[in-house]
Short mmCIF file of C-alpha atoms in Angstrom, two decimals:
data_model
loop_
_atom_site.label_atom_id
_atom_site.label_comp_id
_atom_site.label_asym_id
_atom_site.label_seq_id
_atom_site.Cartn_x
_atom_site.Cartn_y
_atom_site.Cartn_z
CA UNK A 1 -0.38 0.25 0.10
CA UNK A 2 1.45 3.38 -1.09
CA UNK A 3 1.53 6.47 1.27
CA UNK A 4 -1.60 8.35 1.24
CA UNK A 5 -2.22 12.20 1.10
CA UNK A 6 -2.03 12.40 4.88
CA UNK A 7 1.09 10.13 5.21
CA UNK A 8 3.11 12.04 2.79
CA UNK A 9 1.91 15.33 4.48
CA UNK A 10 2.83 14.03 8.04
CA UNK A 11 6.48 12.86 6.60
CA UNK A 12 6.70 16.31 4.94
CA UNK A 13 5.91 18.17 8.23
CA UNK A 14 8.44 15.74 10.03
CA UNK A 15 11.29 17.03 7.63
CA UNK A 16 10.26 20.79 8.07
CA UNK A 17 9.43 20.93 11.61
CA UNK A 18 11.79 17.99 13.05
CA UNK A 19 11.56 19.01 16.95
CA UNK A 20 8.58 17.10 17.43
CA UNK A 21 10.21 13.64 16.07
CA UNK A 22 12.01 11.50 18.15
CA UNK A 23 15.95 12.00 18.24
CA UNK A 24 16.41 8.51 16.55
CA UNK A 25 14.21 9.77 13.76
CA UNK A 26 15.78 13.05 13.59
CA UNK A 27 19.43 11.89 13.42
CA UNK A 28 18.60 9.34 10.48
CA UNK A 29 21.32 9.58 7.73
CA UNK A 30 20.28 11.44 4.76
CA UNK A 31 23.00 9.65 2.77
CA UNK A 32 25.00 6.67 2.56
CA UNK A 33 28.13 8.65 3.61
CA UNK A 34 26.51 9.46 6.99
CA UNK A 35 25.63 6.04 7.84
CA UNK A 36 27.50 4.75 10.96
CA UNK A 37 28.98 1.24 10.68
CA UNK A 38 28.29 -1.49 8.17
CA UNK A 39 31.27 0.10 5.91
CA UNK A 40 31.66 -3.46 4.32
CA UNK A 41 28.30 -3.10 2.64
CA UNK A 42 28.77 0.60 1.60
CA UNK A 43 32.07 0.31 -0.59
CA UNK A 44 31.82 1.66 -4.45
CA UNK A 45 30.06 -0.50 -6.36
CA UNK A 46 28.12 -2.41 -3.76
CA UNK A 47 24.63 -3.25 -4.14
CA UNK A 48 23.30 -0.62 -1.83
CA UNK A 49 25.25 2.23 -3.75
CA UNK A 50 23.77 0.65 -6.82
CA UNK A 51 20.31 1.23 -5.49
CA UNK A 52 20.59 4.64 -4.83
CA UNK A 53 21.99 5.23 -8.28
CA UNK A 54 25.76 5.29 -7.98
CA UNK A 55 27.00 3.16 -10.67
CA UNK A 56 23.85 1.79 -11.64
CA UNK A 57 24.26 2.31 -15.26
CA UNK A 58 24.70 -0.33 -18.08
CA UNK A 59 22.75 -3.33 -18.59
CA UNK A 60 22.99 -4.88 -15.09
CA UNK A 61 20.36 -3.42 -12.89
CA UNK A 62 20.59 -3.11 -9.20
CA UNK A 63 19.54 -6.27 -7.14
CA UNK A 64 16.99 -7.24 -4.91
CA UNK A 65 18.51 -7.32 -1.24
CA UNK A 66 17.85 -8.97 2.03
CA UNK A 67 19.15 -7.12 5.16
CA UNK A 68 20.15 -9.41 8.04
CA UNK A 69 20.98 -8.18 11.31
CA UNK A 70 20.26 -7.47 14.96
CA UNK A 71 17.96 -4.77 16.03
CA UNK A 72 19.36 -1.20 15.95
CA UNK A 73 22.27 -1.80 13.56
CA UNK A 74 20.63 0.10 10.66
CA UNK A 75 18.37 -1.95 8.63
CA UNK A 76 15.43 0.80 8.38
CA UNK A 77 17.85 3.38 8.09
CA UNK A 78 19.59 2.24 4.86
CA UNK A 79 15.93 1.77 3.41
CA UNK A 80 15.38 5.42 4.34
CA UNK A 81 18.46 6.39 2.81
CA UNK A 82 17.47 4.84 -0.38
CA UNK A 83 14.11 6.17 -0.42
CA UNK A 84 15.56 9.57 0.01
CA UNK A 85 18.45 9.45 -2.44
CA UNK A 86 16.78 7.36 -5.26
CA UNK A 87 14.75 8.72 -8.04
CA UNK A 88 12.76 5.72 -7.81
CA UNK A 89 9.02 5.12 -6.92
CA UNK A 90 9.51 3.97 -3.07
CA UNK A 91 6.85 1.91 -1.12
CA UNK A 92 7.04 0.81 2.49
CA UNK A 93 5.19 -2.33 3.93
CA UNK A 94 5.64 -4.44 7.42
CA UNK A 95 4.99 -7.78 7.46
CA UNK A 96 3.53 -7.32 10.73
CA UNK A 97 0.37 -5.53 9.30
CA UNK A 98 0.61 -6.38 5.62
CA UNK A 99 -0.49 -9.59 3.63
CA UNK A 100 -0.59 -10.94 0.08
CA UNK A 101 -3.42 -8.25 -0.76
CA UNK A 102 -1.13 -5.53 -0.02
CA UNK A 103 2.00 -6.89 -1.81
CA UNK A 104 -0.25 -7.59 -4.77
CA UNK A 105 -1.59 -3.93 -4.83
CA UNK A 106 2.05 -2.90 -4.72
CA UNK A 107 3.15 -5.03 -7.40
CA UNK A 108 0.35 -3.82 -9.67
CA UNK A 109 1.12 -0.42 -9.08
CA UNK A 110 4.75 -0.94 -9.92
CA UNK A 111 3.80 -2.47 -13.49
CA UNK A 112 1.48 0.49 -14.18
CA UNK A 113 4.19 2.79 -13.07
CA UNK A 114 7.13 1.19 -15.54
CA UNK A 115 4.55 1.03 -18.17
CA UNK A 116 3.09 4.44 -18.11
CA UNK A 117 6.30 6.41 -16.88
CA UNK A 118 9.20 4.17 -17.00
CA UNK A 119 9.34 4.73 -13.14
CA UNK A 120 10.97 1.84 -11.43
CA UNK A 121 9.71 0.64 -7.56
CA UNK A 122 11.65 -0.16 -4.91
CA UNK A 123 9.95 -2.10 -2.13
CA UNK A 124 11.07 -1.79 1.34
CA UNK A 125 9.50 -4.99 3.09
CA UNK A 126 10.21 -4.79 7.20
CA UNK A 127 10.01 -7.84 9.35
CA UNK A 128 9.88 -10.25 6.32
CA UNK A 129 10.66 -13.29 8.60
CA UNK A 130 6.90 -12.59 9.81
CA UNK A 131 5.65 -13.51 6.46
CA UNK A 132 4.38 -17.03 5.81
CA UNK A 133 5.63 -19.11 2.96
CA UNK A 134 2.71 -18.44 0.98
CA UNK A 135 2.89 -14.81 1.34
CA UNK A 136 6.61 -14.93 0.65
CA UNK A 137 5.86 -16.89 -2.55
CA UNK A 138 3.58 -13.75 -3.72
CA UNK A 139 7.04 -11.75 -4.17
CA UNK A 140 8.34 -14.21 -6.27
CA UNK A 141 7.33 -13.12 -9.91
CA UNK A 142 7.88 -9.24 -9.14
CA UNK A 143 11.39 -9.94 -7.78
CA UNK A 144 12.45 -12.47 -10.69
CA UNK A 145 11.05 -10.23 -13.38
CA UNK A 146 12.14 -7.07 -11.42
CA UNK A 147 9.00 -5.46 -11.53
CA UNK A 148 10.08 -4.34 -7.92
CA UNK A 149 13.64 -4.02 -6.58
CA UNK A 150 12.88 -5.60 -2.96
CA UNK A 151 14.74 -4.55 0.22
CA UNK A 152 13.87 -6.83 2.79
CA UNK A 153 14.64 -6.58 6.40
CA UNK A 154 15.05 -9.57 9.21
CA UNK A 155 16.40 -10.00 12.54
CA UNK A 156 16.02 -13.77 11.96
CA UNK A 157 18.27 -16.21 10.08
CA UNK A 158 17.19 -16.00 6.50
CA UNK A 159 18.15 -19.54 6.00
CA UNK A 160 15.39 -20.60 8.32
CA UNK A 161 12.94 -17.71 7.82
CA UNK A 162 13.03 -16.86 4.06
CA UNK A 163 12.01 -19.38 1.39
CA UNK A 164 14.76 -20.66 -0.91
CA UNK A 165 13.47 -19.19 -4.22
CA UNK A 166 13.39 -15.63 -2.81
CA UNK A 167 16.84 -16.06 -1.23
CA UNK A 168 18.02 -17.38 -4.51
CA UNK A 169 16.66 -14.07 -6.16
CA UNK A 170 18.24 -11.61 -3.84
CA UNK A 171 21.66 -10.73 -2.24
CA UNK A 172 21.92 -11.54 1.31
CA UNK A 173 23.57 -8.70 3.02
CA UNK A 174 24.69 -9.20 6.79
CA UNK A 175 24.73 -6.28 9.08
CA UNK A 176 27.35 -6.46 11.80
CA UNK A 177 26.68 -5.48 15.63
CA UNK A 178 27.67 -1.81 15.79
CA UNK A 179 30.61 -1.26 17.93
CA UNK A 180 31.17 1.09 20.77
CA UNK A 181 32.95 3.51 18.81
CA UNK A 182 30.16 3.62 16.22
CA UNK A 183 27.66 4.10 18.73
CA UNK A 184 29.75 6.80 20.29
CA UNK A 185 30.32 8.69 17.07
CA UNK A 186 26.58 8.75 16.63
CA UNK A 187 25.78 9.91 20.01
CA UNK A 188 28.44 12.86 19.64
CA UNK A 189 26.99 13.62 16.40
CA UNK A 190 23.42 13.93 18.02
CA UNK A 191 24.66 16.25 20.72
CA UNK A 192 25.97 18.87 18.38
CA UNK A 193 23.92 18.51 15.14
CA UNK A 194 21.08 20.96 14.65
CA UNK A 195 18.84 17.98 13.71
CA UNK A 196 19.60 16.52 17.21
CA UNK A 197 20.24 18.43 20.51
CA UNK A 198 22.33 21.23 18.89
CA UNK A 199 24.80 21.43 21.77
CA UNK A 200 21.99 22.01 24.61
CA UNK A 201 23.79 19.53 26.88
CA UNK A 202 27.30 17.68 27.17
CA UNK A 203 27.70 13.99 28.06
CA UNK A 204 30.75 13.37 30.52
CA UNK A 205 32.77 10.44 29.77
CA UNK A 206 31.24 8.51 32.68
CA UNK A 207 27.84 8.90 31.43
CA UNK A 208 28.94 8.20 27.82
CA UNK A 209 30.45 4.77 28.96
CA UNK A 210 27.12 3.80 31.07
CA UNK A 211 25.07 4.99 27.80
CA UNK A 212 27.26 2.50 25.61
CA UNK A 213 26.81 -0.25 28.13
CA UNK A 214 22.93 0.23 28.01
CA UNK A 215 22.92 0.60 24.26
CA UNK A 216 24.38 -2.93 23.42
CA UNK A 217 25.27 -1.96 19.99
CA UNK A 218 21.59 -0.82 19.16
CA UNK A 219 21.72 2.69 17.74
CA UNK A 220 18.11 3.48 18.11
CA UNK A 221 18.31 2.47 21.84
CA UNK A 222 21.36 4.83 22.58
CA UNK A 223 19.53 8.07 20.72
CA UNK A 224 16.17 7.08 22.65
CA UNK A 225 18.25 6.79 26.07
CA UNK A 226 20.17 10.00 25.34
CA UNK A 227 17.09 11.90 24.39
CA UNK A 228 15.35 11.02 27.67
CA UNK A 229 18.53 12.00 29.90
CA UNK A 230 18.95 15.17 27.94
CA UNK A 231 15.36 16.00 28.57
CA UNK A 232 15.71 15.24 32.44
CA UNK A 233 18.99 17.08 32.60
CA UNK A 234 17.71 20.17 31.15
CA UNK A 235 14.45 20.17 33.10
CA UNK A 236 16.73 20.44 36.01
CA UNK A 237 18.78 23.22 34.50
CA UNK A 238 21.77 21.20 33.90
CA UNK A 239 24.13 21.64 31.17
CA UNK A 240 25.52 18.21 31.25
CA UNK A 241 23.96 14.80 31.71
CA UNK A 242 25.05 13.46 35.12
CA UNK A 243 25.56 9.82 35.55
CA UNK A 244 22.96 9.89 38.28
CA UNK A 245 20.62 11.69 35.73
CA UNK A 246 20.96 8.84 33.60
CA UNK A 247 20.54 6.15 35.89
CA UNK A 248 17.27 7.87 37.09
CA UNK A 249 16.03 8.09 33.56
CA UNK A 250 16.56 4.77 32.36
CA UNK A 251 16.23 3.07 35.65
CA UNK A 252 19.28 1.13 35.33
CA UNK A 253 22.42 1.58 37.66
CA UNK A 254 25.82 1.90 36.20
CA UNK A 255 27.50 -1.28 36.90
CA UNK A 256 31.07 -0.83 38.03
CA UNK A 257 32.89 -3.10 35.21
CA UNK A 258 35.66 -2.49 32.56
CA UNK A 259 35.14 -4.62 29.62
CA UNK A 260 38.89 -4.26 28.88
CA UNK A 261 40.54 -3.88 32.27
CA UNK A 262 40.78 -5.69 35.65
CA UNK A 263 37.06 -5.83 36.48
CA UNK A 264 36.66 -7.71 33.32
CA UNK A 265 38.74 -10.42 34.59
CA UNK A 266 37.92 -10.16 38.16
CA UNK A 267 34.12 -10.66 37.51
CA UNK A 268 34.87 -13.47 35.17
CA UNK A 269 37.18 -15.28 37.55
CA UNK A 270 34.51 -14.99 40.22
CA UNK A 271 31.82 -16.46 38.05
CA UNK A 272 34.05 -19.61 37.21
CA UNK A 273 35.03 -20.00 41.19
CA UNK A 274 31.27 -19.83 42.31
CA UNK A 275 30.71 -22.58 39.64
CA UNK A 276 33.62 -24.41 41.10
CA UNK A 277 32.39 -23.85 44.41
CA UNK A 278 28.47 -25.00 43.55
CA UNK A 279 27.29 -21.79 44.62
CA UNK A 280 24.54 -21.26 42.15
CA UNK A 281 23.43 -17.98 43.59
CA UNK A 282 26.49 -16.19 43.57
CA UNK A 283 27.35 -17.43 39.86
CA UNK A 284 24.05 -16.09 38.93
CA UNK A 285 25.02 -12.70 40.28
CA UNK A 286 28.27 -12.61 38.49
CA UNK A 287 26.88 -13.49 35.30
CA UNK A 288 24.10 -11.02 35.72
CA UNK A 289 26.68 -8.16 36.26
CA UNK A 290 28.46 -9.27 33.02
CA UNK A 291 25.47 -9.21 31.13
CA UNK A 292 24.37 -6.00 32.58
CA UNK A 293 27.60 -4.27 31.71
CA UNK A 294 27.26 -5.43 28.07
CA UNK A 295 29.94 -8.17 28.14
CA UNK A 296 30.47 -10.24 25.08
CA UNK A 297 28.12 -13.23 25.44
CA UNK A 298 30.48 -15.23 23.51
CA UNK A 299 33.16 -14.79 25.98
CA UNK A 300 30.82 -15.68 28.83
CA UNK A 301 30.21 -18.80 26.63
CA UNK A 302 33.70 -19.70 26.42
CA UNK A 303 34.30 -19.65 29.99
CA UNK A 304 31.52 -22.02 30.86
CA UNK A 305 33.11 -24.30 28.10
CA UNK A 306 36.36 -24.35 30.05
CA UNK A 307 34.77 -24.64 33.51
CA UNK A 308 32.99 -27.76 32.42
CA UNK A 309 36.01 -29.66 31.55
CA UNK A 310 38.38 -28.07 34.39
CA UNK A 311 35.78 -28.39 37.40
CA UNK A 312 33.34 -30.82 36.58
CA UNK A 313 34.65 -33.14 33.96
CA UNK A 314 33.34 -36.91 34.22
CA UNK A 315 31.50 -36.32 37.43
CA UNK A 316 28.82 -34.89 34.93
CA UNK A 317 29.62 -36.07 31.27
CA UNK A 318 26.54 -33.68 30.27
CA UNK A 319 28.26 -30.71 31.49
CA UNK A 320 30.54 -30.17 28.44
CA UNK A 321 27.74 -30.69 25.93
CA UNK A 322 25.31 -28.08 27.85
CA UNK A 323 28.18 -25.53 27.59
CA UNK A 324 28.97 -26.20 24.11
CA UNK A 325 25.24 -26.18 23.01
CA UNK A 326 25.04 -22.63 25.12
CA UNK A 327 27.92 -21.45 23.26
CA UNK A 328 26.38 -22.37 19.86
CA UNK A 329 22.84 -20.92 20.73
CA UNK A 330 24.49 -17.72 21.92
CA UNK A 331 26.42 -17.29 18.87
CA UNK A 332 22.95 -17.73 16.85
CA UNK A 333 20.74 -15.61 18.90
CA UNK A 334 22.71 -12.72 21.00
CA UNK A 335 21.21 -10.70 23.69
CA UNK A 336 18.92 -10.41 24.99
CA UNK A 337 17.67 -13.83 24.72
CA UNK A 338 21.18 -15.19 24.96
CA UNK A 339 20.58 -14.42 28.50
CA UNK A 340 18.40 -17.15 29.20
CA UNK A 341 20.88 -19.48 27.68
CA UNK A 342 23.84 -18.52 29.53
CA UNK A 343 21.58 -18.62 32.84
CA UNK A 344 20.70 -22.26 31.78
CA UNK A 345 24.19 -23.24 31.38
CA UNK A 346 25.19 -21.37 34.61
CA UNK A 347 22.75 -23.20 36.92
CA UNK A 348 23.44 -26.68 35.21
CA UNK A 349 27.24 -26.39 35.82
CA UNK A 350 26.90 -25.05 39.37
CA UNK A 351 24.87 -27.79 40.65
CA UNK A 352 26.53 -30.39 38.83
CA UNK A 353 28.82 -32.75 40.97
CA UNK A 354 32.67 -31.64 40.82
CA UNK A 355 35.92 -33.08 39.73
CA UNK A 356 38.90 -31.78 38.29
CA UNK A 357 40.44 -35.31 37.63
CA UNK A 358 40.47 -34.45 33.92
CA UNK A 359 42.80 -31.36 34.51
CA UNK A 360 44.94 -33.04 36.89
CA UNK A 361 45.42 -35.96 34.63
CA UNK A 362 46.49 -34.27 31.42
CA UNK A 363 48.67 -31.98 33.79
CA UNK A 364 50.76 -34.86 35.22
CA UNK A 365 50.88 -36.37 31.89
CA UNK A 366 52.09 -33.17 30.37
CA UNK A 367 54.82 -32.71 33.29
CA UNK A 368 56.34 -35.94 32.44
CA UNK A 369 56.67 -35.38 28.83
CA UNK A 370 58.09 -31.94 29.51
CA UNK A 371 60.65 -33.59 31.49
CA UNK A 372 61.82 -35.75 28.93
CA UNK A 373 59.83 -39.14 29.94
CA UNK A 374 58.67 -39.91 26.48
CA UNK A 375 60.58 -43.08 25.37
CA UNK A 376 59.78 -44.73 21.86
CA UNK A 377 56.61 -46.59 21.31
CA UNK A 378 56.72 -50.24 21.82
CA UNK A 379 57.53 -52.11 18.76
CA UNK A 380 54.15 -54.11 19.06
CA UNK A 381 52.06 -50.92 18.90
CA UNK A 382 54.01 -49.42 15.94
CA UNK A 383 52.30 -49.23 12.34
CA UNK A 384 52.59 -52.45 10.55
CA UNK A 385 50.55 -51.66 7.26
CA UNK A 386 53.76 -50.50 5.06
CA UNK A 387 56.18 -52.75 3.31
CA UNK A 388 59.00 -53.99 5.36
CA UNK A 389 57.41 -52.94 8.69
CA UNK A 390 57.37 -56.78 9.65
CA UNK A 391 61.12 -56.90 9.14
CA UNK A 392 61.69 -54.13 11.66
CA UNK A 393 59.48 -55.83 14.21
CA UNK A 394 56.72 -53.38 14.09
CA UNK A 395 53.14 -54.71 14.87
CA UNK A 396 54.70 -58.06 15.64
CA UNK A 397 52.88 -59.68 18.76
CA UNK A 398 50.22 -57.43 19.24
CA UNK A 399 47.05 -58.73 20.75
CA UNK A 400 43.80 -57.49 19.13
CA UNK A 401 41.43 -56.66 22.33
CA UNK A 402 38.40 -57.77 20.50
CA UNK A 403 39.50 -61.25 19.98
CA UNK A 404 39.50 -61.53 23.83
CA UNK A 405 36.02 -62.47 25.92
CA UNK A 406 36.48 -59.42 28.00
CA UNK A 407 37.66 -57.04 25.47
CA UNK A 408 41.04 -56.20 27.19
CA UNK A 409 44.55 -57.53 26.46
CA UNK A 410 47.27 -57.51 29.04
CA UNK A 411 49.97 -55.75 27.04
CA UNK A 412 52.27 -52.98 27.58
CA UNK A 413 50.78 -49.94 25.90
CA UNK A 414 52.86 -46.93 27.57
CA UNK A 415 56.78 -46.31 26.63
CA UNK A 416 59.01 -48.50 29.09
CA UNK A 417 59.90 -45.04 30.83
CA UNK A 418 56.36 -44.40 32.26
CA UNK A 419 54.77 -47.93 31.97
CA UNK A 420 53.51 -47.78 35.59
CA UNK A 421 52.60 -44.39 35.83
CA UNK A 422 49.19 -43.47 36.78
CA UNK A 423 47.91 -39.96 35.74
CA UNK A 424 44.13 -40.20 35.98
CA UNK A 425 42.74 -40.48 39.47
CA UNK A 426 39.15 -40.41 39.50
CA UNK A 427 36.59 -39.21 42.08
CA UNK A 428 33.76 -40.88 43.08
CA UNK A 429 31.75 -37.61 42.62
CA UNK A 430 28.36 -38.12 40.53
CA UNK A 431 28.94 -40.02 37.25
CA UNK A 432 32.55 -40.45 37.84
CA UNK A 433 32.05 -43.31 40.18
CA UNK A 434 31.56 -45.54 37.42
CA UNK A 435 34.62 -44.23 36.02
CA UNK A 436 36.62 -45.07 38.96
CA UNK A 437 35.39 -48.73 38.99
CA UNK A 438 36.18 -48.98 35.25
CA UNK A 439 39.86 -47.86 35.97
CA UNK A 440 40.31 -49.94 38.97
CA UNK A 441 39.20 -52.99 37.05
CA UNK A 442 41.18 -52.17 33.67
CA UNK A 443 44.23 -51.26 35.55
CA UNK A 444 44.01 -54.87 37.39
CA UNK A 445 43.35 -56.78 34.31
CA UNK A 446 46.57 -55.04 32.46
CA UNK A 447 48.69 -56.31 35.18
CA UNK A 448 49.74 -52.84 36.21
CA UNK A 449 51.78 -52.12 39.16
CA UNK A 450 50.90 -49.31 41.45
CA UNK A 451 53.42 -46.24 40.86
#
């Protein structure tokens, strides 16, 4: 559905009288060169630059694109820039409110505009992952025949949420999360730009850092919080946005946490030690501090994977798969939902029975190797598949364990220098009790002497 007279009038008024619009709307870039971040998508000759008419000549027209990225990374902004920069007919739909009827109306209008005026149409479809398969199918003829150039935006993985035929007819452009420097540059521009706050307030460093943590890489969230805090500061007659004012405005305390300094490592260390000590409540507290401070969820997930082997090991063999699954989920979904996954894994690890036997076992083995206790492999264990191996005595006398009733062959496996060494000392905590029984039985049947 195309904008009606009232919609167009509202947009025109918004441009002429921007003060009544949200700061995030007022600070929308007007050109691709003003876009913050996503520079990998804005190189000369890129699909987006071709969409706005830069280098779009010749027989190859601009391609339809699917913009995939987390909220606040600029998907709608890029579509807005295209709408302002291009001389094409621009129509916007949201998959939340539109359906097949609206899509067909846009396509019919596009075909009429092309036939009557030679005017190409760009269709921006937000939240395309909310369209059903049938609704997405309705776009195929228009995209394939280029009756419209589609710009579709989604926060969901397109390989799961967009039908394959539509993916194959479009270019998938992945937007990266904005860095702190990207958001910082946007905030500073908003503070001084006449479209923004026009220098009415300043942003001290400590307030800026808290604002960056709140934003979490979301430009829209950052500008919304800045506008609210600036309004509160001006109401108080302040020319600078104090940290306390920002905390009151957004109702979030500034967590003392330096992601690049001591506190980063101190809190991460406390999280792991709380898990090791089986204090689930303390572990959740430190996890919450890291999440609230804007810590990279992948960093937290990596620490949990290490903890699963270092402090739990075979006492609960499910601990490592849980931690690995959490890391994979975090990489796919990101915050805020990733907080649930990290909580799930943290609780499971904190309440699991503990054993560091895997840690001490490899430590002891590495210690011997570093001391030089690494003798030759016993001849009967060496590779015997190549010609001449038998003449060297390799693989001669090897007993195949599967040929024996109990499946274990009493022969020497370790080099002579360490043949009686025992590196693995299992606990009887949780599931490791069965490993303790197993290692006792196997060592006995291997005829090993106690070291």
